[in-house]
Amino acid sequence: MSHTSSTRLQPEERRTQILDAARRVLEADPHRELSVEVVAAEAGVSPALLFHYFGSKKKFQYAVIEAAAAEVMLRTAPDLSLPPEEQLRSGIRAFVRAVLEAPQLYRATLLMSAAGDPAVRALHSELRQVFSQWVISAVAQRGISITPAVELACHGWQGYVEQLLLTWIGNPTISPAELESLCERSLDAVLSTTGT
């Protein structure tokens, strides 16, 4: 691979170049841990230059997680041209597929959030909030009254899906299609406990 580090890029362009390289590394091997050295080589820059643009390995990982989170939010945004029932199904499937495209990144996000990393925790919280509000809106469009119990159940369901995905990433005992279906069906199962 030819090194492009001699090419003069604006800082934002260089950051984008490196983040694009990180994405390519993840797509090539979704289960691989994201290494600074591997991403630097893919971007055609030195690890030192990567640190120059991101400050530290932790800040670099956060930037990759942030870019992935923005993409997940875009991909799972409801398609308003679809009927409410299909909006919900396609959004859940899009979320699961996005996670399965970069499972190690998703796992790192959850673990760093649980470990108390403030930046990752805030980002994870924002991602959950956006997704929860979208799910609650989609449920309301199905004609279900959004009671406090229904709202709580939707938030709880999201925690269930996170644990389901995290467990599957560590031990994929069913197919990705079965996993998508399980996540979809589980929402109706959880909502049924609210008496709706």
CSV table of C-alpha atoms in Angstrom, one decimal:
chain,number,residue,atom,x,y,z
A,1,MET,CA,0.0,0.0,0.0
A,2,SER,CA,1.4,3.4,-0.9
A,3,HIS,CA,1.8,5.8,1.9
A,4,THR,CA,-0.1,9.1,1.5
A,5,SER,CA,1.2,10.8,4.6
A,6,SER,CA,3.3,13.2,2.4
A,7,THR,CA,0.0,14.5,0.9
A,8,ARG,CA,-1.0,17.7,2.6
A,9,LEU,CA,-4.5,17.4,3.9
A,10,GLN,CA,-6.5,19.7,6.2
A,11,PRO,CA,-6.8,18.3,9.7
A,12,GLU,CA,-10.5,17.4,9.3
A,13,GLU,CA,-9.7,15.7,6.0
A,14,ARG,CA,-6.9,13.7,7.6
A,15,ARG,CA,-9.2,12.7,10.5
A,16,THR,CA,-11.9,11.6,8.0
A,17,GLN,CA,-9.3,9.6,6.0
A,18,ILE,CA,-8.2,7.8,9.2
A,19,LEU,CA,-11.8,7.1,10.3
A,20,ASP,CA,-12.6,5.8,6.8
A,21,ALA,CA,-9.6,3.5,7.2
A,22,ALA,CA,-10.9,2.3,10.6
A,23,ARG,CA,-14.2,1.5,8.9
A,24,ARG,CA,-12.5,-0.5,6.2
A,25,VAL,CA,-10.6,-2.5,8.8
A,26,LEU,CA,-13.8,-3.3,10.7
A,27,GLU,CA,-15.6,-4.3,7.5
A,28,ALA,CA,-12.7,-6.6,6.5
A,29,ASP,CA,-12.8,-8.4,9.8
A,30,PRO,CA,-15.7,-7.3,12.1
A,31,HIS,CA,-14.5,-9.5,15.0
A,32,ARG,CA,-11.0,-8.0,15.1
A,33,GLU,CA,-10.0,-5.6,17.9
A,34,LEU,CA,-9.4,-2.2,16.4
A,35,SER,CA,-5.6,-1.6,16.6
A,36,VAL,CA,-4.0,1.8,16.1
A,37,GLU,CA,-1.2,0.2,14.1
A,38,VAL,CA,-3.5,-1.7,11.7
A,39,VAL,CA,-5.7,1.4,11.1
A,40,ALA,CA,-2.6,3.6,10.6
A,41,ALA,CA,-1.2,1.2,8.0
A,42,GLU,CA,-4.6,1.0,6.2
A,43,ALA,CA,-4.8,4.9,6.2
A,44,GLY,CA,-1.2,5.1,4.9
A,45,VAL,CA,0.0,7.1,7.9
A,46,SER,CA,2.3,6.4,10.8
A,47,PRO,CA,0.8,5.5,14.2
A,48,ALA,CA,2.5,8.8,15.5
A,49,LEU,CA,0.5,10.8,13.0
A,50,LEU,CA,-2.7,9.1,14.0
A,51,PHE,CA,-1.9,10.0,17.7
A,52,HIS,CA,-1.2,13.6,16.5
A,53,TYR,CA,-4.7,13.9,15.1
A,54,PHE,CA,-6.6,12.1,17.8
A,55,GLY,CA,-4.4,12.6,20.9
A,56,SER,CA,-4.5,9.1,22.4
A,57,LYS,CA,-5.7,5.6,21.7
A,58,LYS,CA,-8.8,6.2,23.9
A,59,LYS,CA,-9.7,9.4,22.0
A,60,PHE,CA,-9.2,7.6,18.7
A,61,GLN,CA,-11.5,4.8,19.8
A,62,TYR,CA,-14.1,7.3,20.9
A,63,ALA,CA,-14.0,9.0,17.5
A,64,VAL,CA,-14.5,5.7,15.8
A,65,ILE,CA,-17.4,4.8,18.1
A,66,GLU,CA,-18.9,8.3,17.6
A,67,ALA,CA,-18.8,7.9,13.8
A,68,ALA,CA,-20.4,4.5,14.0
A,69,ALA,CA,-23.1,5.7,16.4
A,70,ALA,CA,-24.0,8.5,14.0
A,71,GLU,CA,-24.3,6.0,11.2
A,72,VAL,CA,-26.5,3.7,13.3
A,73,MET,CA,-28.8,6.6,14.1
A,74,LEU,CA,-29.1,7.4,10.4
A,75,ARG,CA,-29.7,3.8,9.4
A,76,THR,CA,-32.4,3.1,12.1
A,77,ALA,CA,-34.3,6.4,11.6
A,78,PRO,CA,-37.9,5.5,10.6
A,79,ASP,CA,-38.8,5.3,7.0
A,80,LEU,CA,-42.0,7.3,7.1
A,81,SER,CA,-43.1,6.0,3.7
A,82,LEU,CA,-43.6,2.6,5.3
A,83,PRO,CA,-46.7,1.5,7.3
A,84,PRO,CA,-46.1,1.9,11.1
A,85,GLU,CA,-45.7,-1.9,11.6
A,86,GLU,CA,-43.1,-2.2,8.9
A,87,GLN,CA,-41.3,1.0,10.1
A,88,LEU,CA,-40.7,-0.7,13.4
A,89,ARG,CA,-39.6,-4.1,11.9
A,90,SER,CA,-37.2,-2.5,9.4
A,91,GLY,CA,-35.7,-0.2,12.1
A,92,ILE,CA,-35.1,-3.1,14.5
A,93,ARG,CA,-33.5,-5.1,11.7
A,94,ALA,CA,-31.4,-2.2,10.6
A,95,PHE,CA,-30.1,-1.8,14.2
A,96,VAL,CA,-29.2,-5.5,14.5
A,97,ARG,CA,-27.5,-5.5,11.1
A,98,ALA,CA,-25.5,-2.4,12.0
A,99,VAL,CA,-24.3,-4.0,15.2
A,100,LEU,CA,-23.4,-7.2,13.4
A,101,GLU,CA,-21.3,-5.3,10.9
A,102,ALA,CA,-19.0,-4.1,13.7
A,103,PRO,CA,-19.6,-6.4,16.7
A,104,GLN,CA,-16.3,-5.6,18.4
A,105,LEU,CA,-17.0,-1.9,18.2
A,106,TYR,CA,-20.5,-2.4,19.7
A,107,ARG,CA,-19.1,-4.6,22.4
A,108,ALA,CA,-16.4,-2.0,23.2
A,109,THR,CA,-19.0,0.7,23.4
A,110,LEU,CA,-21.1,-1.2,25.9
A,111,LEU,CA,-18.1,-2.2,28.0
A,112,MET,CA,-16.5,1.3,28.0
A,113,SER,CA,-19.9,2.8,28.9
A,114,ALA,CA,-20.4,0.2,31.7
A,115,ALA,CA,-16.8,0.9,33.0
A,116,GLY,CA,-17.8,4.5,33.4
A,117,ASP,CA,-15.9,6.2,30.6
A,118,PRO,CA,-17.8,9.6,30.7
A,119,ALA,CA,-17.6,10.4,27.0
A,120,VAL,CA,-18.6,6.9,25.8
A,121,ARG,CA,-21.3,6.8,28.5
A,122,ALA,CA,-22.8,10.1,27.3
A,123,LEU,CA,-22.7,9.0,23.7
A,124,HIS,CA,-24.3,5.6,24.5
A,125,SER,CA,-27.0,7.3,26.6
A,126,GLU,CA,-27.7,9.6,23.7
A,127,LEU,CA,-27.9,6.7,21.2
A,128,ARG,CA,-30.2,4.8,23.6
A,129,GLN,CA,-32.4,7.8,24.0
A,130,VAL,CA,-32.8,8.4,20.3
A,131,PHE,CA,-33.5,4.8,19.7
A,132,SER,CA,-36.0,4.5,22.6
A,133,GLN,CA,-37.9,7.6,21.4
A,134,TRP,CA,-38.1,6.2,17.9
A,135,VAL,CA,-39.4,2.9,19.2
A,136,ILE,CA,-42.0,4.6,21.5
A,137,SER,CA,-43.2,6.7,18.5
A,138,ALA,CA,-43.5,3.7,16.3
A,139,VAL,CA,-45.4,1.8,19.0
A,140,ALA,CA,-47.8,4.8,19.3
A,141,GLN,CA,-48.3,4.8,15.6
A,142,ARG,CA,-49.5,1.2,15.9
A,143,GLY,CA,-52.4,2.6,18.0
A,144,ILE,CA,-51.0,1.6,21.4
A,145,SER,CA,-51.5,4.1,24.1
A,146,ILE,CA,-48.2,5.2,25.6
A,147,THR,CA,-48.8,4.7,29.3
A,148,PRO,CA,-45.9,5.0,31.8
A,149,ALA,CA,-45.8,1.2,31.8
A,150,VAL,CA,-45.5,1.0,28.0
A,151,GLU,CA,-42.8,3.6,28.0
A,152,LEU,CA,-40.9,1.8,30.7
A,153,ALA,CA,-41.3,-1.5,28.9
A,154,CYS,CA,-39.8,0.0,25.7
A,155,HIS,CA,-36.8,1.2,27.6
A,156,GLY,CA,-36.4,-2.2,29.3
A,157,TRP,CA,-36.8,-4.0,26.0
A,158,GLN,CA,-33.8,-2.0,24.7
A,159,GLY,CA,-31.7,-3.2,27.6
A,160,TYR,CA,-32.8,-6.8,26.8
A,161,VAL,CA,-31.8,-6.4,23.1
A,162,GLU,CA,-28.3,-5.0,24.1
A,163,GLN,CA,-27.7,-8.0,26.4
A,164,LEU,CA,-29.0,-10.4,23.7
A,165,LEU,CA,-26.6,-8.9,21.1
A,166,LEU,CA,-23.6,-8.8,23.5
A,167,THR,CA,-24.2,-12.4,24.4
A,168,TRP,CA,-24.5,-13.4,20.7
A,169,ILE,CA,-21.3,-11.6,19.8
A,170,GLY,CA,-19.4,-13.7,22.3
A,171,ASN,CA,-21.2,-16.9,21.4
A,172,PRO,CA,-23.2,-16.8,18.1
A,173,THR,CA,-25.4,-19.9,18.7
A,174,ILE,CA,-28.2,-18.9,16.2
A,175,SER,CA,-28.1,-17.4,12.8
A,176,PRO,CA,-28.1,-13.6,12.2
A,177,ALA,CA,-31.6,-13.9,10.7
A,178,GLU,CA,-32.8,-15.8,13.8
A,179,LEU,CA,-31.3,-13.1,16.0
A,180,GLU,CA,-33.1,-10.3,14.0
A,181,SER,CA,-36.3,-12.2,14.4
A,182,LEU,CA,-35.8,-12.7,18.1
A,183,CYS,CA,-35.2,-9.0,18.7
A,184,GLU,CA,-38.3,-8.1,16.6
A,185,ARG,CA,-40.6,-10.6,18.3
A,186,SER,CA,-39.4,-9.8,21.8
A,187,LEU,CA,-40.8,-6.3,21.6
A,188,ASP,CA,-44.3,-7.6,21.2
A,189,ALA,CA,-43.7,-10.1,24.0
A,190,VAL,CA,-42.5,-7.3,26.4
A,191,LEU,CA,-45.4,-5.1,25.4
A,192,SER,CA,-47.9,-7.9,26.1
A,193,THR,CA,-46.9,-7.8,29.8
A,194,THR,CA,-48.2,-4.2,30.1
A,195,GLY,CA,-51.8,-5.3,29.3
A,196,THR,CA,-52.0,-3.4,26.0
